[in-house]
Amino acid sequence: MSLPHAILTALLEKPSSGLELTRRFDRSIGYFWSATHQQIYRELGKLEAQGDIRALPSQQPARGQKKRYEVLPAGRAALARWTAASQDPKPLRDTLLLRLRAAAVVGTEGIETDLRRHLDLHQRQLAEYEEIQERDFPPGKDAPQDRLQHLVLRAGIDLETFWTRWLTHALEEFERLPAADPAS
């Protein structure tokens, strides 16, 4: 249910075409809410049919010209209701953690290598978030919108920091495990 709200948010920030939205999802929104191009275009059609958004009139009519969308009052109201509503946190569902639990009963072959790969991925994502923070949120950028957007980025930084620390700890634990018994 959150994809339409992500699209409404993006369109309120800046009226955009489907292609521009897709690029924005790839560059920023997608860090915390991903969507395929097809999902975005399908959702744009639904939002337009519901009267939440509309295609802006084209400056020059041309065949194949991309539509730019803006949010209508009904869409803004729907987004405001969704933003104000209470929502419980989602339970954690992580395949890596489940695989680690399974390794306790079937053996650890291959899992340490994957833990290292995950560590590398999280370290790279953390570095990317830190670059974005340095580039986009210099000291003194304190407008309310900037502060809230920075708060979202901080969540990403804190999550990646957690995962890099936890994976480092997990790999240290692997070093202390006894050698696997080939007979088991």
N, CA, C and O of each residue as an XYZ file, in Angstrom:
736
protein
N       0.821     -1.206      0.000
C       0.000      0.000      0.000
C       0.856      1.257      0.000
O       0.320      2.336     -0.254
N       2.144      1.182      0.267
C       2.948      2.387      0.392
C       3.477      2.935     -0.928
O       3.891      4.094     -0.975
N       3.478      2.148     -1.999
C       3.971      2.674     -3.267
C       3.192      3.898     -3.731
O       3.810      4.876     -4.153
N       1.861      3.887     -3.671
C       1.174      5.116     -4.090
C       1.560      6.321     -3.232
O       1.611      7.449     -3.723
N       1.827      6.078     -1.965
C       2.216      7.187     -1.082
C       3.624      7.677     -1.407
O       3.904      8.873     -1.317
N       4.502      6.763     -1.781
C       5.845      7.168     -2.202
C       5.765      8.013     -3.469
O       6.476      9.009     -3.599
N       4.903      7.617     -4.400
C       4.741      8.378     -5.638
C       4.119      9.739     -5.360
O       4.578     10.746     -5.900
N       3.082      9.788     -4.526
C       2.480     11.082     -4.177
C       3.505     12.003     -3.529
O       3.556     13.193     -3.838
N       4.315     11.460     -2.638
C       5.356     12.258     -1.991
C       6.312     12.832     -3.027
O       6.609     14.027     -3.017
N       6.793     11.969     -3.924
C       7.739     12.408     -4.948
C       7.122     13.474     -5.850
O       7.793     14.441     -6.210
N       5.843     13.307     -6.222
C       5.193     14.281     -7.095
C       4.921     15.599     -6.375
O       4.944     16.658     -7.002
N       4.662     15.550     -5.066
C       4.495     16.802     -4.318
C       5.829     17.537     -4.199
O       5.869     18.767     -4.177
N       6.911     16.781     -4.125
C       8.233     17.414     -4.096
C       8.528     18.086     -5.429
O       9.120     19.164     -5.478
N       8.093     17.415     -6.541
C       8.354     17.962     -7.877
C       7.497     17.228     -8.898
O       7.649     16.019     -9.067
N       6.585     17.942     -9.593
C       5.828     17.281    -10.663
C       6.806     16.620    -11.642
O       7.827     17.205    -12.003
N       6.482     15.412    -12.058
C       7.431     14.618    -12.841
C       6.705     13.716    -13.816
O       5.512     13.444    -13.681
N       7.457     13.261    -14.799
C       6.959     12.228    -15.713
C       7.227     10.870    -15.069
O       7.922     10.777    -14.058
N       6.673      9.828    -15.662
C       6.938      8.480    -15.169
C       8.415      8.154    -15.229
O       8.950      7.547    -14.301
N       9.087      8.546    -16.308
C      10.521      8.288    -16.445
C      11.315      9.036    -15.381
O      12.241      8.481    -14.791
N      10.956     10.293    -15.135
C      11.648     11.066    -14.101
C      11.429     10.436    -12.723
O      12.355     10.368    -11.915
N      10.204      9.978    -12.459
C       9.929      9.297    -11.186
C      10.784      8.041    -11.052
O      11.362      7.779     -9.997
N      10.857      7.277    -12.124
C      11.654      6.050    -12.108
C      13.108      6.373    -11.773
O      13.733      5.678    -10.972
N      13.630      7.402    -12.373
C      15.025      7.815    -12.088
C      15.182      8.269    -10.645
O      16.194      7.974    -10.007
N      14.184      8.987    -10.123
C      14.256      9.434     -8.730
C      14.195      8.246     -7.778
O      14.861      8.236     -6.743
N      13.388      7.240     -8.135
C      13.348      6.027     -7.315
C      14.713      5.356     -7.340
O      15.189      4.881     -6.308
N      15.339      5.312     -8.494
C      16.662      4.681     -8.611
C      17.711      5.426     -7.797
O      18.632      4.807     -7.264
N      17.582      6.764     -7.691
C      18.609      7.572     -7.041
C      18.375      7.859     -5.560
O      19.335      8.040     -4.812
N      17.122      7.904     -5.126
C      16.920      8.312     -3.737
C      15.827      7.517     -3.030
O      16.108      6.802     -2.068
N      14.605      7.631     -3.487
C      13.496      6.958     -2.800
C      13.729      5.458     -2.756
O      13.360      4.797     -1.786
N      14.336      4.924     -3.796
C      14.589      3.491     -3.885
C      15.508      2.948     -2.813
O      15.563      1.737     -2.599
N      16.231      3.824     -2.136
C      17.079      3.354     -1.043
C      16.241      2.784      0.096
O      16.696      1.907      0.831
N      15.010      3.287      0.240
C      14.172      2.773      1.329
C      12.818      2.270      0.852
O      12.095      1.651      1.632
N      12.448      2.515     -0.407
C      11.218      1.946     -0.955
C      11.428      1.727     -2.444
O      11.346      2.662     -3.240
N      11.701      0.485     -2.809
C      12.012      0.201     -4.205
C      10.752     -0.131     -4.995
O       9.756     -0.604     -4.446
N      10.822      0.129     -6.300
C       9.721     -0.194     -7.211
C      10.296     -0.316     -8.616
O      11.233      0.392     -8.986
N       9.726     -1.213     -9.376
C      10.145     -1.361    -10.769
C       9.483     -0.279    -11.610
O       8.534      0.374    -11.178
N      10.006     -0.105    -12.819
C       9.418      0.874    -13.737
C       7.960      0.534    -13.991
O       7.103      1.418    -13.990
N       7.673     -0.754    -14.211
C       6.300     -1.171    -14.494
C       5.374     -0.861    -13.321
O       4.244     -0.415    -13.522
N       5.847     -1.095    -12.100
C       5.017     -0.809    -10.921
C       4.704      0.680    -10.832
O       3.579      1.064    -10.511
N       5.696      1.515    -11.115
C       5.494      2.966    -11.042
C       4.471      3.409    -12.075
O       3.541      4.147    -11.750
N       4.634      2.961    -13.328
C       3.689      3.356    -14.373
C       2.282      2.834    -14.090
O       1.302      3.545    -14.313
N       2.174      1.607    -13.603
C       0.867      1.041    -13.266
C       0.205      1.872    -12.160
O      -0.988      2.169    -12.224
N       0.990      2.239    -11.151
C       0.453      3.016    -10.036
C       0.061      4.424    -10.474
O      -0.930      4.966     -9.986
N       0.821      5.021    -11.384
C       0.451      6.341    -11.912
C      -0.936      6.277    -12.556
O      -1.760      7.171    -12.364
N      -1.183      5.212    -13.319
C      -2.489      5.046    -13.946
C      -3.601      4.933    -12.918
O      -4.668      5.524    -13.085
N      -3.355      4.175    -11.854
C      -4.369      4.015    -10.796
C      -4.623      5.342    -10.083
O      -5.770      5.718     -9.841
N      -3.544      6.043     -9.751
C      -3.690      7.324     -9.045
C      -4.441      8.341     -9.898
O      -5.245      9.122     -9.388
N      -4.171      8.323    -11.203
C      -4.871      9.240    -12.100
C      -6.352      8.860    -12.185
O      -7.215      9.736    -12.143
N      -6.650      7.574    -12.304
C      -8.039      7.108    -12.374
C      -8.812      7.439    -11.097
O     -10.010      7.717    -11.157
N      -8.146      7.414     -9.950
C      -8.781      7.730     -8.660
C      -8.968      9.227     -8.456
O      -9.679      9.637     -7.538
N      -8.346     10.048     -9.292
C      -8.441     11.495     -9.134
C      -7.446     12.062     -8.144
O      -7.621     13.183     -7.667
N      -6.389     11.295     -7.821
C      -5.362     11.783     -6.894
C      -4.276     12.592     -7.599
O      -3.651     13.460     -6.989
N      -4.053     12.308     -8.885
C      -3.069     13.045     -9.677
C      -3.683     13.339    -11.035
O      -4.715     12.776    -11.399
N      -3.034     14.231    -11.780
C      -3.450     14.468    -13.160
C      -2.208     14.743    -13.986
O      -1.179     15.197    -13.485
N      -2.345     14.451    -15.270
C      -1.272     14.783    -16.207
C      -1.364     16.282    -16.480
O      -2.445     16.812    -16.739
N      -0.232     16.948    -16.421
C      -0.201     18.379    -16.707
C      -0.418     18.599    -18.203
O       0.023     17.792    -19.022
N      -1.091     19.681    -18.556
C      -1.262     19.963    -19.981
C       0.109     20.143    -20.641
O       1.013     20.756    -20.074
N       0.235     19.606    -21.828
C       1.497     19.667    -22.564
C       1.669     21.057    -23.175
O       0.707     21.658    -23.653
N       2.904     21.561    -23.155
C       3.206     22.857    -23.756
C       3.068     22.776    -25.277
O       2.522     23.677    -25.913
N       3.569     21.686    -25.842
C       3.522     21.486    -27.286
C       3.013     20.077    -27.541
O       3.709     19.108    -27.237
N       1.829     19.946    -28.087
C       1.329     18.599    -28.348
C       2.260     17.864    -29.315
O       2.590     18.355    -30.394
N       2.659     16.696    -28.894
C       3.533     15.882    -29.745
C       3.267     14.424    -29.441
O       3.035     14.036    -28.296
N       3.307     13.625    -30.498
C       3.090     12.192    -30.312
C       4.235     11.588    -29.516
O       5.401     11.885    -29.775
N       3.908     10.749    -28.556
C       4.935     10.071    -27.775
C       5.578     10.938    -26.706
O       6.540     10.519    -26.062
N       5.058     12.140    -26.511
C       5.629     13.014    -25.484
C       5.283     12.470    -24.105
O       4.161     12.021    -23.869
N       6.255     12.512    -23.194
C       6.003     11.981    -21.861
C       5.072     12.893    -21.070
O       5.169     14.118    -21.134
N       4.174     12.266    -20.326
C       3.246     12.997    -19.466
C       3.963     13.375    -18.184
O       4.714     12.583    -17.616
N       3.718     14.606    -17.736
C       4.198     15.035    -16.429
C       2.967     15.096    -15.528
O       1.905     15.568    -15.933
N       3.129     14.609    -14.302
C       2.000     14.509    -13.381
C       2.182     15.464    -12.211
O       3.297     15.787    -11.804
N       1.026     15.907    -11.682
C       1.011     16.680    -10.450
C      -0.060     16.100     -9.541
O      -0.991     15.435     -9.996
N       0.088     16.363     -8.257
C      -0.857     15.855     -7.254
C      -2.031     16.816     -7.150
O      -1.851     18.031     -7.082
N      -3.223     16.260     -7.140
C      -4.451     17.035     -6.947
C      -4.779     17.101     -5.450
O      -4.198     16.356     -4.661
N      -5.705     17.988     -5.052
C      -6.056     18.083     -3.626
C      -6.454     16.748     -3.000
O      -6.112     16.490     -1.846
N      -7.166     15.897     -3.733
C      -7.563     14.598     -3.180
C      -6.340     13.734     -2.885
O      -6.317     13.007     -1.891
N      -5.337     13.810     -3.734
C      -4.108     13.047     -3.505
C      -3.334     13.570     -2.309
O      -2.800     12.794     -1.516
N      -3.277     14.894     -2.181
C      -2.600     15.495     -1.017
C      -3.314     15.076      0.267
O      -2.665     14.738      1.257
N      -4.651     15.097      0.254
C      -5.422     14.706      1.437
C      -5.205     13.231      1.766
O      -5.071     12.875      2.937
N      -5.170     12.374      0.751
C      -4.923     10.940      0.987
C      -3.537     10.727      1.593
O      -3.373      9.920      2.508
N      -2.554     11.443      1.088
C      -1.197     11.312      1.627
C      -1.133     11.831      3.064
O      -0.474     11.232      3.914
N      -1.810     12.932      3.331
C      -1.825     13.486      4.695
C      -2.485     12.509      5.674
O      -2.000     12.328      6.791
N      -3.600     11.875      5.254
C      -4.258     10.876      6.124
C      -3.325      9.708      6.396
O      -3.213      9.251      7.534
N      -2.660      9.225      5.364
C      -1.748      8.085      5.512
C      -0.575      8.455      6.424
O      -0.172      7.660      7.273
N      -0.035      9.648      6.248
C       1.097     10.102      7.062
C       0.703     10.196      8.538
O       1.491      9.850      9.418
N      -0.513     10.664      8.803
C      -0.964     10.859     10.184
C      -1.407      9.573     10.862
O      -1.506      9.528     12.088
N      -1.676      8.526     10.089
C      -2.181      7.270     10.666
C      -1.080      6.536     11.426
O       0.104      6.650     11.110
N      -1.499      5.793     12.420
C      -0.583      4.973     13.212
C      -0.267      3.686     12.456
O      -1.123      3.135     11.764
N       0.955      3.219     12.594
C       1.337      1.959     11.949
C       2.342      1.242     12.841
O       3.290      1.851     13.339
N       2.128     -0.046     13.036
C       3.053     -0.846     13.837
C       4.299     -1.173     13.028
O       4.236     -1.260     11.802
N       5.440     -1.355     13.707
C       6.639     -1.767     12.977
C       6.438     -3.155     12.380
O       5.707     -3.981     12.926
N       7.088     -3.392     11.270
C       7.006     -4.710     10.629
C       7.988     -5.653     11.310
O       9.096     -5.243     11.658
N       7.595     -6.920     11.507
C       8.527     -7.892     12.088
C       9.701     -8.111     11.126
O       9.541     -8.065      9.906
N      10.855     -8.345     11.690
C      12.050     -8.581     10.888
C      11.956     -9.934     10.204
O      11.685    -10.947     10.849
N      12.177     -9.948      8.907
C      12.246    -11.177      8.113
C      13.515    -11.068      7.301
O      13.550    -10.348      6.303
N      14.556    -11.768      7.709
C      15.836    -11.672      7.019
C      16.347    -13.070      6.701
O      16.574    -13.882      7.599
N      16.523    -13.334      5.429
C      16.955    -14.657      4.978
C      18.325    -15.010      5.524
O      18.565    -16.162      5.888
N      19.230    -14.040      5.588
C      20.571    -14.327      6.099
C      20.509    -14.835      7.539
O      21.202    -15.790      7.887
N      19.695    -14.213      8.366
C      19.581    -14.651      9.755
C      18.977    -16.050      9.836
O      19.402    -16.864     10.656
N      17.993    -16.330      8.994
C      17.400    -17.662      8.973
C      18.436    -18.697      8.510
O      18.508    -19.794      9.065
N      19.228    -18.351      7.501
C      20.262    -19.267      7.011
C      21.318    -19.519      8.086
O      21.826    -20.634      8.206
N      21.646    -18.503      8.858
C      22.615    -18.676      9.942
C      22.052    -19.615     11.008
O      22.772    -20.458     11.544
N      20.779    -19.467     11.306
C      20.124    -20.365     12.264
C      20.132    -21.800     11.732
O      20.371    -22.740     12.490
N      19.872    -21.970     10.438
C      19.900    -23.302      9.827
C      21.313    -23.880      9.841
O      21.491    -25.086     10.008
N      22.308    -23.029      9.666
C      23.700    -23.495      9.678
C      24.061    -24.127     11.019
O      24.942    -24.984     11.087
N      23.387    -23.709     12.078
C      23.646    -24.285     13.399
C      23.279    -25.763     13.447
O      23.810    -26.509     14.270
N      22.366    -26.193     12.563
C      21.957    -27.598     12.589
C      22.429    -28.402     11.383
O      22.504    -29.628     11.463
N      22.749    -27.751     10.271
C      23.182    -28.516      9.095
C      24.629    -28.269      8.695
O      25.139    -28.915      7.780
N      25.290    -27.344      9.370
C      26.683    -27.058      9.057
C      26.842    -25.688      8.414
O      25.905    -25.131      7.842
N      28.029    -25.178      8.523
C      28.278    -23.785      8.143
C      28.893    -23.609      6.761
O      29.289    -22.500      6.402
N      28.978    -24.679      5.984
C      29.626    -24.577      4.680
C      28.984    -23.476      3.835
O      27.770    -23.463      3.632
N      29.809    -22.561      3.352
C      29.381    -21.492      2.463
C      28.859    -20.250      3.151
O      28.835    -19.177      2.548
N      28.445    -20.366      4.381
C      27.810    -19.209      5.019
C      28.822    -18.121      5.377
O      28.508    -16.934      5.289
N      30.024    -18.509      5.776
C      31.026    -17.496      6.130
C      31.374    -16.639      4.918
O      31.533    -15.424      5.039
N      31.491    -17.255      3.775
C      31.782    -16.506      2.543
C      30.667    -15.511      2.257
O      30.922    -14.376      1.853
N      29.434    -15.945      2.468
C      28.310    -15.046      2.213
C      28.242    -13.931      3.257
O      27.854    -12.808      2.936
N      28.612    -14.230      4.490
C      28.674    -13.175      5.506
C      29.684    -12.109      5.087
O      29.426    -10.916      5.247
N      30.828    -12.528      4.554
C      31.834    -11.563      4.075
C      31.291    -10.737      2.910
O      31.524     -9.532      2.828
N      30.572    -11.394      2.023
C      29.982    -10.686      0.887
C      28.961     -9.656      1.379
O      28.931     -8.525      0.893
N      28.133    -10.047      2.336
C      27.158     -9.109      2.908
C      27.860     -7.939      3.587
O      27.433     -6.792      3.455
N      28.918     -8.226      4.301
C      29.675     -7.157      4.963
C      30.177     -6.160      3.924
O      30.060     -4.949      4.109
N      30.725     -6.667      2.850
C      31.216     -5.782      1.789
C      30.088     -4.931      1.212
O      30.261     -3.729      1.009
N      28.936     -5.544      0.948
C      27.801     -4.800      0.400
C      27.330     -3.708      1.363
O      27.057     -2.582      0.945
N      27.236     -4.041      2.641
C      26.786     -3.045      3.626
C      27.819     -1.943      3.817
O      27.448     -0.787      4.020
N      29.093     -2.271      3.755
C      30.130     -1.235      3.864
C      30.054     -0.266      2.687
O      30.194      0.945      2.856
N      29.828     -0.817      1.486
C      29.705      0.055      0.305
C      28.463      0.935      0.397
O      28.513      2.113      0.045
N      27.341      0.371      0.869
C      26.119      1.164      0.993
C      26.300      2.252      2.041
O      25.841      3.379      1.850
N      26.958      1.929      3.135
C      27.231      2.917      4.173
C      28.079      4.056      3.612
O      27.798      5.226      3.872
N      29.106      3.720      2.852
C      29.965      4.750      2.255
C      29.158      5.647      1.312
O      29.354      6.861      1.284
N      28.247      5.040      0.539
C      27.413      5.828     -0.374
C      26.506      6.770      0.398
O      26.382      7.941      0.038
N      25.868      6.275      1.459
C      25.009      7.137      2.278
C      25.815      8.277      2.904
O      25.348      9.416      2.953
N      27.002      7.977      3.374
C      27.828      9.021      3.983
C      28.241     10.077      2.957
O      28.336     11.260      3.286
N      28.485      9.655      1.716
C      28.778     10.617      0.642
C      27.570     11.514      0.377
O      27.709     12.726      0.208
N      26.386     10.905      0.344
C      25.161     11.685      0.123
C      24.986     12.686      1.264
O      24.641     13.844      1.028
N      25.220     12.249      2.478
C      25.086     13.143      3.630
C      26.033     14.326      3.504
O      25.636     15.470      3.725
N      27.273     14.056      3.153
C      28.263     15.136      3.018
C      27.879     16.095      1.890
O      28.004     17.312      2.031
N      27.414     15.541      0.780
C      27.085     16.353     -0.394
C      25.793     17.137     -0.206
O      25.736     18.327     -0.517
N      24.743     16.468      0.307
C      23.408     17.065      0.309
C      22.977     17.717      1.619
O      21.989     18.451      1.646
N      23.701     17.460      2.700
C      23.278     17.993      3.995
C      24.444     18.649      4.734
O      24.861     18.181      5.793
N      24.963     19.736      4.167
C      26.050     20.434      4.850
C      25.545     21.109      6.129
O      24.342     21.320      6.278
N      26.437     21.444      7.038
C      26.009     22.158      8.248
C      25.252     23.433      7.862
O      25.628     24.140      6.927
N      24.193     23.702      8.594
C      23.402     24.897      8.348
C      22.228     24.683      7.411
O      21.409     25.587      7.246
N      22.122     23.530      6.800
C      20.967     23.238      5.937
C      19.859     22.756      6.863
O      19.712     21.558      7.104
N      19.080     23.707      7.381
C      18.163     23.421      8.480
C      16.686     23.658      8.181
O      15.877     23.701      9.107
N      16.319     23.812      6.924
C      14.890     23.969      6.609
C      14.165     22.702      7.066
O      14.744     21.616      7.015
N      12.922     22.817      7.506
C      12.199     21.625      7.985
C      12.220     20.457      7.002
O      12.434     19.316      7.411
N      12.001     20.723      5.708
C      12.021     19.640      4.714
C      13.403     18.984      4.667
O      13.503     17.760      4.591
N      14.454     19.781      4.712
C      15.816     19.239      4.700
C      16.082     18.388      5.941
O      16.695     17.324      5.853
N      15.624     18.857      7.079
C      15.863     18.124      8.322
C      15.158     16.764      8.308
O      15.718     15.768      8.764
N      13.931     16.724      7.785
C      13.205     15.451      7.722
C      13.839     14.509      6.699
O      13.961     13.311      6.955
N      14.239     15.039      5.550
C      14.914     14.194      4.553
C      16.244     13.670      5.105
O      16.617     12.525      4.848
N      16.945     14.498      5.850
C      18.206     14.059      6.465
C      17.934     12.974      7.500
O      18.727     12.045      7.651
N      16.834     13.085      8.200
C      16.468     12.067      9.184
C      16.275     10.705      8.518
O      16.674      9.681      9.074
N      15.666     10.688      7.329
C      15.500      9.438      6.580
C      16.874      8.884      6.207
O      17.130      7.688      6.353
N      17.750      9.756      5.727
C      19.103      9.316      5.376
C      19.834      8.789      6.611
O      20.547      7.789      6.527
N      19.666      9.450      7.748
C      20.310      8.985      8.983
C      19.840      7.578      9.349
O      20.621      6.776      9.861
N      18.568      7.279      9.090
C      18.085      5.922      9.346
C      18.869      4.931      8.509
O      19.269      3.879      9.009
N      19.095      5.249      7.242
C      19.890      4.376      6.387
C      21.310      4.227      6.888
O      21.855      3.123      6.902
N      21.910      5.323      7.297
C      23.279      5.285      7.831
C      23.329      4.429      9.083
O      24.220      3.594      9.239
N      22.370      4.637      9.974
C      22.362      3.869     11.220
C      22.116      2.379     10.970
O      22.733      1.538     11.625
N      21.227      2.040     10.035
C      20.994      0.630      9.715
C      22.243     -0.014      9.107
O      22.612     -1.127      9.484
N      22.884      0.668      8.184
C      24.098      0.113      7.577
C      25.219     -0.001      8.605
O      26.010     -0.943      8.562
N      25.288      0.950      9.522
C      26.281      0.877     10.600
C      26.003     -0.343     11.468
O      26.923     -1.078     11.825
N      24.726     -0.559     11.809
C      24.359     -1.748     12.576
C      24.819     -3.015     11.859
O      25.492     -3.858     12.451
N      24.449     -3.148     10.563
C      24.775     -4.373      9.839
C      26.280     -4.573      9.704
O      26.752     -5.704      9.810
N      27.039     -3.521      9.476
C      28.495     -3.707      9.362
C      29.076     -4.147     10.707
O      29.961     -5.002     10.750
N      28.590     -3.577     11.785
C      29.084     -3.997     13.115
C      28.665     -5.433     13.420
O      29.476     -6.230     13.892
N      27.403     -5.764     13.152
C      26.913     -7.110     13.453
C      27.645     -8.146     12.603
O      28.054     -9.183     13.125
N      27.816     -7.893     11.321
C      28.507     -8.843     10.442
C      29.966     -9.004     10.852
O      30.501    -10.111     10.790
N      30.613     -7.931     11.264
C      31.993     -8.025     11.762
C      32.032     -8.923     12.988
O      32.910     -9.776     13.114
N      31.079     -8.730     13.889
C      30.991     -9.571     15.088
C      30.729    -11.032     14.706
O      31.344    -11.941     15.263
N      29.808    -11.256     13.747
C      29.486    -12.624     13.325
C      30.723    -13.307     12.742
O      30.972    -14.481     13.018
N      31.483    -12.593     11.956
C      32.702    -13.178     11.372
C      33.745    -13.476     12.443
O      34.475    -14.463     12.339
N      33.821    -12.633     13.469
C      34.712    -12.913     14.597
C      34.279    -14.193     15.299
O      35.123    -14.992     15.707
N      32.971    -14.395     15.444
C      32.456    -15.633     16.039
C      32.841    -16.843     15.190
O      33.201    -17.887     15.735
N      32.773    -16.719     13.894
C      33.152    -17.824     13.008
C      34.607    -18.214     13.216
O      34.950    -19.395     13.156
N      35.458    -17.234     13.459
C      36.885    -17.523     13.692
C      37.067    -18.349     14.971
O      38.026    -19.114     15.074
N      36.171    -18.208     15.934
C      36.283    -18.923     17.199
C      35.584    -20.283     17.188
O      35.720    -21.056     18.137
N      34.830    -20.583     16.112
C      34.146    -21.871     16.051
C      35.152    -22.993     15.836
O      36.157    -22.809     15.149
N      34.879    -24.163     16.426
C      35.760    -25.305     16.168
C      35.666    -25.718     14.697
O      34.649    -25.490     14.041
N      36.711    -26.311     14.203
C      36.718    -26.781     12.807
C      35.576    -27.768     12.600
O      35.259    -28.556     13.491
N      34.964    -27.722     11.431
C      33.844    -28.641     11.128
C      34.325    -30.062     11.043
O      35.405    -30.335     10.520
N      33.519    -30.969     11.560
C      33.822    -32.407     11.494
C      33.341    -32.916     10.149
O      32.144    -32.857      9.868
N      34.265    -33.428      9.283
C      33.849    -33.874      7.960
C      32.852    -35.024      8.007
O      32.149    -35.249      7.021
N      32.764    -35.751      9.096
C      31.854    -36.891      9.188
C      30.412    -36.436      9.454
O      29.482    -37.219      9.257
N      30.209    -35.201      9.891
C      28.846    -34.769     10.210
C      28.111    -34.214      9.044
O      26.954    -33.815      9.177
